[in-house]
Coordinates of C-alpha atoms in Angstrom, one line a residue:
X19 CA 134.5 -9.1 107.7
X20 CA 135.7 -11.4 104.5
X21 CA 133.0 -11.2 101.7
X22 CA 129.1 -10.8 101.6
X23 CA 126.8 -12.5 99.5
X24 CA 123.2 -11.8 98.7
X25 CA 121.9 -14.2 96.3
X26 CA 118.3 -13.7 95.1
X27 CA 116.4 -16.9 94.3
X28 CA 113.8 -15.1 92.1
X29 CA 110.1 -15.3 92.6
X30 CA 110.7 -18.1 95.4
X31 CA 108.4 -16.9 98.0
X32 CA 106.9 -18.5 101.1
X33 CA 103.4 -17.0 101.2
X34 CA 101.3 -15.2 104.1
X35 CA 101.5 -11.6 103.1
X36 CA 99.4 -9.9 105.4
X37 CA 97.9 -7.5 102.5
X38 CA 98.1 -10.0 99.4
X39 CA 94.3 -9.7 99.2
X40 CA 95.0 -6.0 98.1
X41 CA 97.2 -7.2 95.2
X42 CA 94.6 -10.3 94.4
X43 CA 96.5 -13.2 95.8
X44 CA 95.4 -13.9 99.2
X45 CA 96.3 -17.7 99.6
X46 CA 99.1 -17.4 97.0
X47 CA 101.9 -19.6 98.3
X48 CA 104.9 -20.2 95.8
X49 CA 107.2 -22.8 97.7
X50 CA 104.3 -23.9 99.5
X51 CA 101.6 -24.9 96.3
X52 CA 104.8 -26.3 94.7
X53 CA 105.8 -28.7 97.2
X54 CA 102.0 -29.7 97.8
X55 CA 102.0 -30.5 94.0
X56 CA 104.8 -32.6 94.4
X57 CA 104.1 -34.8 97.4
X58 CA 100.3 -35.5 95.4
X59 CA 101.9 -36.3 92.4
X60 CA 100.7 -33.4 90.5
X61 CA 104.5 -32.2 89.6
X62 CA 105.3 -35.6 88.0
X63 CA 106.6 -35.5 84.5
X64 CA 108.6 -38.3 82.7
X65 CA 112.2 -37.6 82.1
X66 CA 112.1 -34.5 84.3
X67 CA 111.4 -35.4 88.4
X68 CA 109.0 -37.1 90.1
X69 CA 108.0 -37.4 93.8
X70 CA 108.0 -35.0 96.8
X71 CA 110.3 -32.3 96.5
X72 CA 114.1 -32.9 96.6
X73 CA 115.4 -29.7 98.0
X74 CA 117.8 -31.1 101.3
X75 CA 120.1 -28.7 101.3
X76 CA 118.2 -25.7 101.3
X77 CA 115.9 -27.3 103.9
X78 CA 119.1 -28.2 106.0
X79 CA 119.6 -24.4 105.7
X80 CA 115.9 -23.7 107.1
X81 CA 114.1 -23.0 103.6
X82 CA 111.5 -25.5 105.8
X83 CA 111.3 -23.4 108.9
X84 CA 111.2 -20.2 106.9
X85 CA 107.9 -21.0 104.8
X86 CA 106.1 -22.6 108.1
X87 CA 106.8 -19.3 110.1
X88 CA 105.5 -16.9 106.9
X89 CA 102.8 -19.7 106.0
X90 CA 101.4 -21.9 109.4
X91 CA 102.4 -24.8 107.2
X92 CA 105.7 -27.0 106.5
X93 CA 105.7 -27.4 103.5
X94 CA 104.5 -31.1 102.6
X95 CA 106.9 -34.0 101.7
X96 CA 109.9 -32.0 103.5
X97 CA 111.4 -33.5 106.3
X98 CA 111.1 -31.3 109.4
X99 CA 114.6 -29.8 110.5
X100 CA 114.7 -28.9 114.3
X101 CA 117.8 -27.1 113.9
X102 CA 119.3 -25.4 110.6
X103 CA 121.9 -24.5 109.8
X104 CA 121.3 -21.0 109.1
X105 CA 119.8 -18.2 110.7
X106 CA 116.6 -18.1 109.2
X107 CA 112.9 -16.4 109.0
X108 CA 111.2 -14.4 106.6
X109 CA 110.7 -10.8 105.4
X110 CA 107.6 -9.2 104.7
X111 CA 107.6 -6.8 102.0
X112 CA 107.0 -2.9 102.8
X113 CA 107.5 -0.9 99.7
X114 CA 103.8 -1.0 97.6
X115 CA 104.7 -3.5 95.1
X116 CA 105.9 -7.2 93.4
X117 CA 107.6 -6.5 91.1
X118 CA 111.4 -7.2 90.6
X119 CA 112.9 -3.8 90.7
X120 CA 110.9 -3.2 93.7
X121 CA 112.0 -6.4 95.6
X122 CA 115.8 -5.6 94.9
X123 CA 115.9 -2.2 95.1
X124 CA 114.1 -2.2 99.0
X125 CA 116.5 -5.6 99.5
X126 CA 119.6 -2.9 98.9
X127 CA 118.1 -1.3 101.8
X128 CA 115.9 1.6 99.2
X129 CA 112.1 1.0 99.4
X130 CA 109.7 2.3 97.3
X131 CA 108.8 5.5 98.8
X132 CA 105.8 6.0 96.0
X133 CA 104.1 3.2 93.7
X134 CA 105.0 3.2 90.1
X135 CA 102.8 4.1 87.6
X136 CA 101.1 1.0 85.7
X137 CA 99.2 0.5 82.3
X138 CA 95.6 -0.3 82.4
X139 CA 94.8 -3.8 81.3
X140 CA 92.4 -2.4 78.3
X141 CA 93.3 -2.8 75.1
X142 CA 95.3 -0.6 74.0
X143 CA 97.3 -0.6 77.0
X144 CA 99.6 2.4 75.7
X145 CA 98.7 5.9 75.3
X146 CA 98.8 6.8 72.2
X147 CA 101.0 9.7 72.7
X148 CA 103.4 7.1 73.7
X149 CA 103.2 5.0 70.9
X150 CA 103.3 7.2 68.3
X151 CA 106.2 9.2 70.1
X152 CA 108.1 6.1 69.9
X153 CA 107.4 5.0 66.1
X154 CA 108.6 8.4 65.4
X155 CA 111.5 8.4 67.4
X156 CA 112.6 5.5 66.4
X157 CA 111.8 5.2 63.0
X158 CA 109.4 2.3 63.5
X159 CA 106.5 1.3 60.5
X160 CA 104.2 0.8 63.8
X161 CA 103.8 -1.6 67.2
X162 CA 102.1 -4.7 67.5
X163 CA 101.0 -5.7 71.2
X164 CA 100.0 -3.1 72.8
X165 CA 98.4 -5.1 75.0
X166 CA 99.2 -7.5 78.7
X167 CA 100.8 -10.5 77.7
X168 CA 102.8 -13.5 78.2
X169 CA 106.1 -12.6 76.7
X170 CA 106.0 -16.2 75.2
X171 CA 103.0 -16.0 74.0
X172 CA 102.7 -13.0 72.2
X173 CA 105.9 -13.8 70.3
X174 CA 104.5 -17.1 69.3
X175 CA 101.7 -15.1 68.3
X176 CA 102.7 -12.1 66.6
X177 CA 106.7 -12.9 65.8
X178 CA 105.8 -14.2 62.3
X179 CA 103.9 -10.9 61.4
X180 CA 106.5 -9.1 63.2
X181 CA 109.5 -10.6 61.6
X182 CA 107.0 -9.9 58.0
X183 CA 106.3 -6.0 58.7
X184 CA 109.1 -5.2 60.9
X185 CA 107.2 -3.7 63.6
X186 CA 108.3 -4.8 66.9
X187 CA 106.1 -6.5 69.9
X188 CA 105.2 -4.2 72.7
X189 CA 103.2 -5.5 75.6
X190 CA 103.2 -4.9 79.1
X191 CA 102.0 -7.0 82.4
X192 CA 100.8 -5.8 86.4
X193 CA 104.0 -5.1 87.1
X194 CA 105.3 -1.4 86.3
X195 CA 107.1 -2.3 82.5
X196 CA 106.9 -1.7 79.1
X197 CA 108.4 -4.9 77.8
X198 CA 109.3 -4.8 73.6
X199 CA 110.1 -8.5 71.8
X200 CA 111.7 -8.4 68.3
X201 CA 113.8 -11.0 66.3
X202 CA 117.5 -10.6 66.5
X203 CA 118.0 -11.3 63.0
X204 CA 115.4 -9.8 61.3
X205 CA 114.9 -6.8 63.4
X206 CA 119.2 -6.4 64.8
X207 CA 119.6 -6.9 68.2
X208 CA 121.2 -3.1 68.4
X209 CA 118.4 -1.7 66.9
X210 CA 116.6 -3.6 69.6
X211 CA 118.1 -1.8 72.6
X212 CA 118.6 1.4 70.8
X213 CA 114.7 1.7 70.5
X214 CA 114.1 0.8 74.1
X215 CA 116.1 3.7 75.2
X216 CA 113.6 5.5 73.4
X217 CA 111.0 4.0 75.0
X218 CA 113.4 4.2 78.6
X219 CA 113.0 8.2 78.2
X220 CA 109.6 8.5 76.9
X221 CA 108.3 6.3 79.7
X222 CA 109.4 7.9 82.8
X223 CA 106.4 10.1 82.7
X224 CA 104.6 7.6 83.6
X225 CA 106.7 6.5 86.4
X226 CA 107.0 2.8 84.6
X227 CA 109.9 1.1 86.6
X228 CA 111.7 -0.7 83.5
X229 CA 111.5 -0.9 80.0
X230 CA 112.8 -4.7 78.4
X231 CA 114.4 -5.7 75.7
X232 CA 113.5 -9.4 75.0
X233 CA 115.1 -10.7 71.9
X234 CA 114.1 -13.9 70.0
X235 CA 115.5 -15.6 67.5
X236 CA 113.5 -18.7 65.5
X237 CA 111.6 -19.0 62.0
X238 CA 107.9 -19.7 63.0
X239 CA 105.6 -20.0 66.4
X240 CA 106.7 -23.7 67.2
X241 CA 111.0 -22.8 67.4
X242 CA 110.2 -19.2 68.1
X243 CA 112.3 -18.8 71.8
X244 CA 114.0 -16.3 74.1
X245 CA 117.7 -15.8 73.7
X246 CA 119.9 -14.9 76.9
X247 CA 120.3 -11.3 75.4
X248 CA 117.9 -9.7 77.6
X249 CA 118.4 -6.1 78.7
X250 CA 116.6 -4.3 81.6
X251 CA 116.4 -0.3 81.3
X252 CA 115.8 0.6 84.6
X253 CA 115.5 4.2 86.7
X254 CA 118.2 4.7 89.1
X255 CA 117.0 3.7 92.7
X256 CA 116.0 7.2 94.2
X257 CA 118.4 6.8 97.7
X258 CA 121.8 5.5 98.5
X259 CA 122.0 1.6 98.7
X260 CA 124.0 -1.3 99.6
X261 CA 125.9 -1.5 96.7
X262 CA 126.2 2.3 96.8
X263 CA 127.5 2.3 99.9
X264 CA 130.3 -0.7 99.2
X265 CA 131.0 1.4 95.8
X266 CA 131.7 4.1 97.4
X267 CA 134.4 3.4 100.2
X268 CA 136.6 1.5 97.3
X269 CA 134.7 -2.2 97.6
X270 CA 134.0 -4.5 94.7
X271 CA 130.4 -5.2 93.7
X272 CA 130.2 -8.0 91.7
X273 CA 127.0 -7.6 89.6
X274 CA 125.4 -11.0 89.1
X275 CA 123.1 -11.8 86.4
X276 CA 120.7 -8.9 85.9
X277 CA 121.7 -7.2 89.1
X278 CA 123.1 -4.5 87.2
X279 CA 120.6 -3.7 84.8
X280 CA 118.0 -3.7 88.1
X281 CA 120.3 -0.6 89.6
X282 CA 120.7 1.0 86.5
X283 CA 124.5 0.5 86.5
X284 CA 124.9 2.4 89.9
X285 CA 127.3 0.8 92.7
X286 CA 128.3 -1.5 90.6
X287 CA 132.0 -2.3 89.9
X288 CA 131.7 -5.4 88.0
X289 CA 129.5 -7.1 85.8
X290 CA 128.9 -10.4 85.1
X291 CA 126.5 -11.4 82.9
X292 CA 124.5 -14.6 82.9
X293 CA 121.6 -15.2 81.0
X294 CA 120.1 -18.6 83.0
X295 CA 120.3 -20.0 86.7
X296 CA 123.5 -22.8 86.0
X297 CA 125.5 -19.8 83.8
X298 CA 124.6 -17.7 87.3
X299 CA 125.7 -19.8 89.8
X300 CA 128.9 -20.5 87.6
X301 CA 129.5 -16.6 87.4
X302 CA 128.9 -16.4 91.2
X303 CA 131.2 -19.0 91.9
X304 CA 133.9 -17.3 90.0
X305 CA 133.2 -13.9 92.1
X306 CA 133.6 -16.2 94.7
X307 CA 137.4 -17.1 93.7
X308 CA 138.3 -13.2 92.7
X309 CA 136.4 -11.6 95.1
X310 CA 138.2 -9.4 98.1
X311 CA 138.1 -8.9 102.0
X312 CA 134.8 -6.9 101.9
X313 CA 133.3 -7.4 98.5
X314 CA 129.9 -7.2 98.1
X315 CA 128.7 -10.5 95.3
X316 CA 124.8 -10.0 94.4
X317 CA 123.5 -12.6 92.3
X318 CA 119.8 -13.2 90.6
X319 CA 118.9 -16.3 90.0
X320 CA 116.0 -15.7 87.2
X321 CA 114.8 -19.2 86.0
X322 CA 112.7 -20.0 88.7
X323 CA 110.5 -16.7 87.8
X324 CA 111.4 -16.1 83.8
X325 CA 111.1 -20.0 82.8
X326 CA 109.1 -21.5 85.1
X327 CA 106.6 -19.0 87.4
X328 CA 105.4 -16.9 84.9
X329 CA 104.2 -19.9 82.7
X330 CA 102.6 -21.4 85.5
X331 CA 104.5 -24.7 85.6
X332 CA 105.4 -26.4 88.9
X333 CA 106.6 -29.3 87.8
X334 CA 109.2 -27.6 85.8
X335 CA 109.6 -25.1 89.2
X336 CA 110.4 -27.9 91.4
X337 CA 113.2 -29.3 89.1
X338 CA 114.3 -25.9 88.8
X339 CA 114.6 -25.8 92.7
X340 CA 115.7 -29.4 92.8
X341 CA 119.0 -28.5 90.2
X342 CA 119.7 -25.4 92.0
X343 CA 120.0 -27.5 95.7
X344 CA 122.1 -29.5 93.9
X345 CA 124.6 -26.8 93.5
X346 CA 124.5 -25.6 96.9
X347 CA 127.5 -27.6 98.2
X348 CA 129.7 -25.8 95.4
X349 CA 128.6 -22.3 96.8
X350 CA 129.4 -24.3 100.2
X351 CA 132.7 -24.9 99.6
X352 CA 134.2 -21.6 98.1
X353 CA 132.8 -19.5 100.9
X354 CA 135.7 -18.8 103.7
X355 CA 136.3 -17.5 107.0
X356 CA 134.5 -14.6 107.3
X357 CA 132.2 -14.7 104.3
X358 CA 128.4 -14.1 105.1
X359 CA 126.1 -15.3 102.5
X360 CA 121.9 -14.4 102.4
X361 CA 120.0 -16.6 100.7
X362 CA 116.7 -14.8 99.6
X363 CA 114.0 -13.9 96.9
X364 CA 112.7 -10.8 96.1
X365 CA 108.4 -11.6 95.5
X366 CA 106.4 -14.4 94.6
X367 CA 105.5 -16.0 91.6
X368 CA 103.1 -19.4 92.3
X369 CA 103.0 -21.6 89.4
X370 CA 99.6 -22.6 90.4
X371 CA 97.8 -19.1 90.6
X372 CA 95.5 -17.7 87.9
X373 CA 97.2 -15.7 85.3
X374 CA 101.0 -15.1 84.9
X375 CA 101.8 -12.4 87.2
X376 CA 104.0 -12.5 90.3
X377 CA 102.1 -13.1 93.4
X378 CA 102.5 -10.6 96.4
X379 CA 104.0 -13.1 99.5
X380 CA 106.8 -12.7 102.0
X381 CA 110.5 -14.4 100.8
X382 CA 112.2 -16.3 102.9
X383 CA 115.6 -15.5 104.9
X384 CA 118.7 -17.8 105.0
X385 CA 121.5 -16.4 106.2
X386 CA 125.3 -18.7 106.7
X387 CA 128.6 -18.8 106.5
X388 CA 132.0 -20.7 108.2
X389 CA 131.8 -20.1 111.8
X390 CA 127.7 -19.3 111.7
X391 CA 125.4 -21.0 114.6
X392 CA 122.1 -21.6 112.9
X393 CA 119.3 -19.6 115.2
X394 CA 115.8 -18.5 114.2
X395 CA 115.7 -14.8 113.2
X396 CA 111.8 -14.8 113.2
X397 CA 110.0 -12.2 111.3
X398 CA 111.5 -9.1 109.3
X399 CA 109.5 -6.3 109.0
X400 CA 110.8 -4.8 105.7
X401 CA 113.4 -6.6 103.0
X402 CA 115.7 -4.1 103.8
X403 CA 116.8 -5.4 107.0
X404 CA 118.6 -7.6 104.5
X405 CA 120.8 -4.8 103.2
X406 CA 121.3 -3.6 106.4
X407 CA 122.6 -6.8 107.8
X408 CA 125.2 -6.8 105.4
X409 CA 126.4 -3.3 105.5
X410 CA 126.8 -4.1 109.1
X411 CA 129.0 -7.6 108.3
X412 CA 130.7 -5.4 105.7
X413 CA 131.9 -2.4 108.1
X414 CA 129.8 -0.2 105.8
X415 CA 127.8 3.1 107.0
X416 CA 124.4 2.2 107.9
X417 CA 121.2 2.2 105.1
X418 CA 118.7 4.8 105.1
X419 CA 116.2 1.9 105.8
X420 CA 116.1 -1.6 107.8
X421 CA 117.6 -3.0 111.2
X422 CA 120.6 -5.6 111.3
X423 CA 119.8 -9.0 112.2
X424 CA 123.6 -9.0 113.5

């Protein structure tokens, strides 16, 4: 039995999603665009990488194999590996969405039974009974926003008047969230979450998956920036999952990152917070060393989406892939006999697609530990045969959704 790991690699998918033309991104290809990039050149940047993309140990795992099975195509510059050393394929996606809560949530073995509501991409985006609910309720002079937007973006664009008038950014995207910015300092960073659970309450309504808190700090558009205090208000998943399911018999779950804001606290026994992918793999490699015989450690890695998908750069997605192989033999080392690790992600996000939004593509499937013989799993018909896999390795009672790969 020993430990399980699932570690998300977020927004790293491997293309070929049968109905991505539905969601607008039929030939979207994350992994696949970005290593294409690479090997022409096109992800060059001084002081930051250059050449075809540097990613040996997760191709050693199969990352490689994985993308040619979802995609028809190896991805370019990567030398081919006959035999990984994981078992490895690639999950198609069933619940009716790309979003992040979605992609978890069915990867703990609970799809999406019905779509989340969404706001329209007119301007305003809000209903007004929403709005003025939430100036009232939280004692707000007024929104700006109200509109789809890059988070970095709008803050660059809006933060000085916000920080001026003290109305707080609101903006939304095509995922299912209601997403509001404001300055640490000038706003409070208490007052910050305090008003999304406002908007947490007044949303669900609407059926909007998660409302975000997204604090900057800075004094003008040109040092305006994120800080790692971050807060997802999610809805509880609406069946028993994995971590439910560990919880419950008395196991650890060791909360990774923004895995417990995703689950809305639930199943979770322990939190670690991390607010970038190095801080994460730091955190996951201490739950690593206190972990337990039949743990459960769940881990997002968010850069690759937050930093680097979402602003559409693949040069800067490449490194980000390039640092975290880097890493890998760490993770490598503190697993022991026993321990089961699934590498995965949880949508897409192509850095060379139009607009900012995640892309809808099947994620790839990487599963290892001591003792594992690499063998091709092939193709999984739903994300949850992730969650089920490891509630079998775990001894735990089987998921409402999914089939073991073991």
């Amino acid at each position: 039995m020993a430990r399980g790991f699932l570690l998300v690699m977020d927004s790293v998918g491997v293309g070929g999603a049968k109905d991505a033309a539905e969601f607008g991104d039929e030939g979207a290809d994350t992994l696949g665009h970005i290593a294409a990039a690479c090997a022409a050149g096109d992800a060059d940047r001084e002081g930051l990488r250059s050449g075809p993309l540097d990613i040996p140990n997760l191709n050693r795992l199969g990352l490689g194999r994985a993308a040619e099975a979802s995609s028809g195509a190896y991805p370019a510059g990567l030398a081919y590996e006959a035999d990984p050393d994981a078992i490895w394929g690639f999950a198609r996606e069933r619940s009716r969405g790309k979003d992040t809560t979605t992609g978890h949530w069915e990867l703990a073995g609970c799809p999406l039974r019905q779509p989340w509501g969404y706001f329209p991409q007119e301007e305003p985006a809000f209903p007004a009974e929403l709005t003025e609910a939430l100036v009232a309720e939280a004692k707000l002079p007024g929104i700006l926003g109200n509109r789809h937007a890059s988070g970095t973006a709008i803050i660059a664009e809006l933060g000085e008047e916000h920080v001026r008038t003290g109305k707080p950014i609101c903006y939304t995207s095509a995922d299912s969230v209601f997403q509001i910015a404001a300055h640490e300092e000038a706003f409070g960073l208490e007052r910050l979450y305090e008003t999304c659970k406002v908007a947490r309450k007044l949303c669900d309504k609407y059926r909007i998956g998660r409302v975000i808190a997204r604090p900057f700090l800075g004094s003008g558009p040109d040092d305006f920036a994120r800080t790692g205090n971050r807060k997802d208000f999610s809805v509880p998943p609406p069946a028993r999952t994995l971590l439910d399911e560990a919880a419950e018999i008395g196991r650890d779950v060791w909360a990774v990152g923004k895995i417990s804001d995703i689950f809305a606290g639930r199943g979770v026994t322990e939190v670690l917070k991390a607010p970038d992918n190095e801080s994460q793999f730091d955190r996951t490699l201490e739950a690593a060393a206190r972990a337990k015989d039949g743990d459960l450690v769940f881990t997002n890695f968010i850069d690759f989406d937050q930093i680097y998908g979402h602003r559409r750069d693949p040069a800067g997605y490449a490194a980000c892939l390039e640092a975290f192989d880097r890493r890998l033999p760490e993770l490598f080392a503190a697993l022991k006999e026993g321990d089961f690790v699934i590498l995965t992600a949880d949508h897409g996000n192509d850095p060379t697609w139009t607009g900012t939004d995640h892309t809808r593509e099947n994620v790839p499937v990487l599963a290892f530990g001591p003792g594992i013989e690499g063998r091709k799993a092939g193709e999984l018909q739903t994300y949850a045969d992730i969650g089920q896999t490891l509630a079998a390795h775990l001894a735990l009672p089987p998921l409402f959704a999914g089939a073991s790969m073991i």
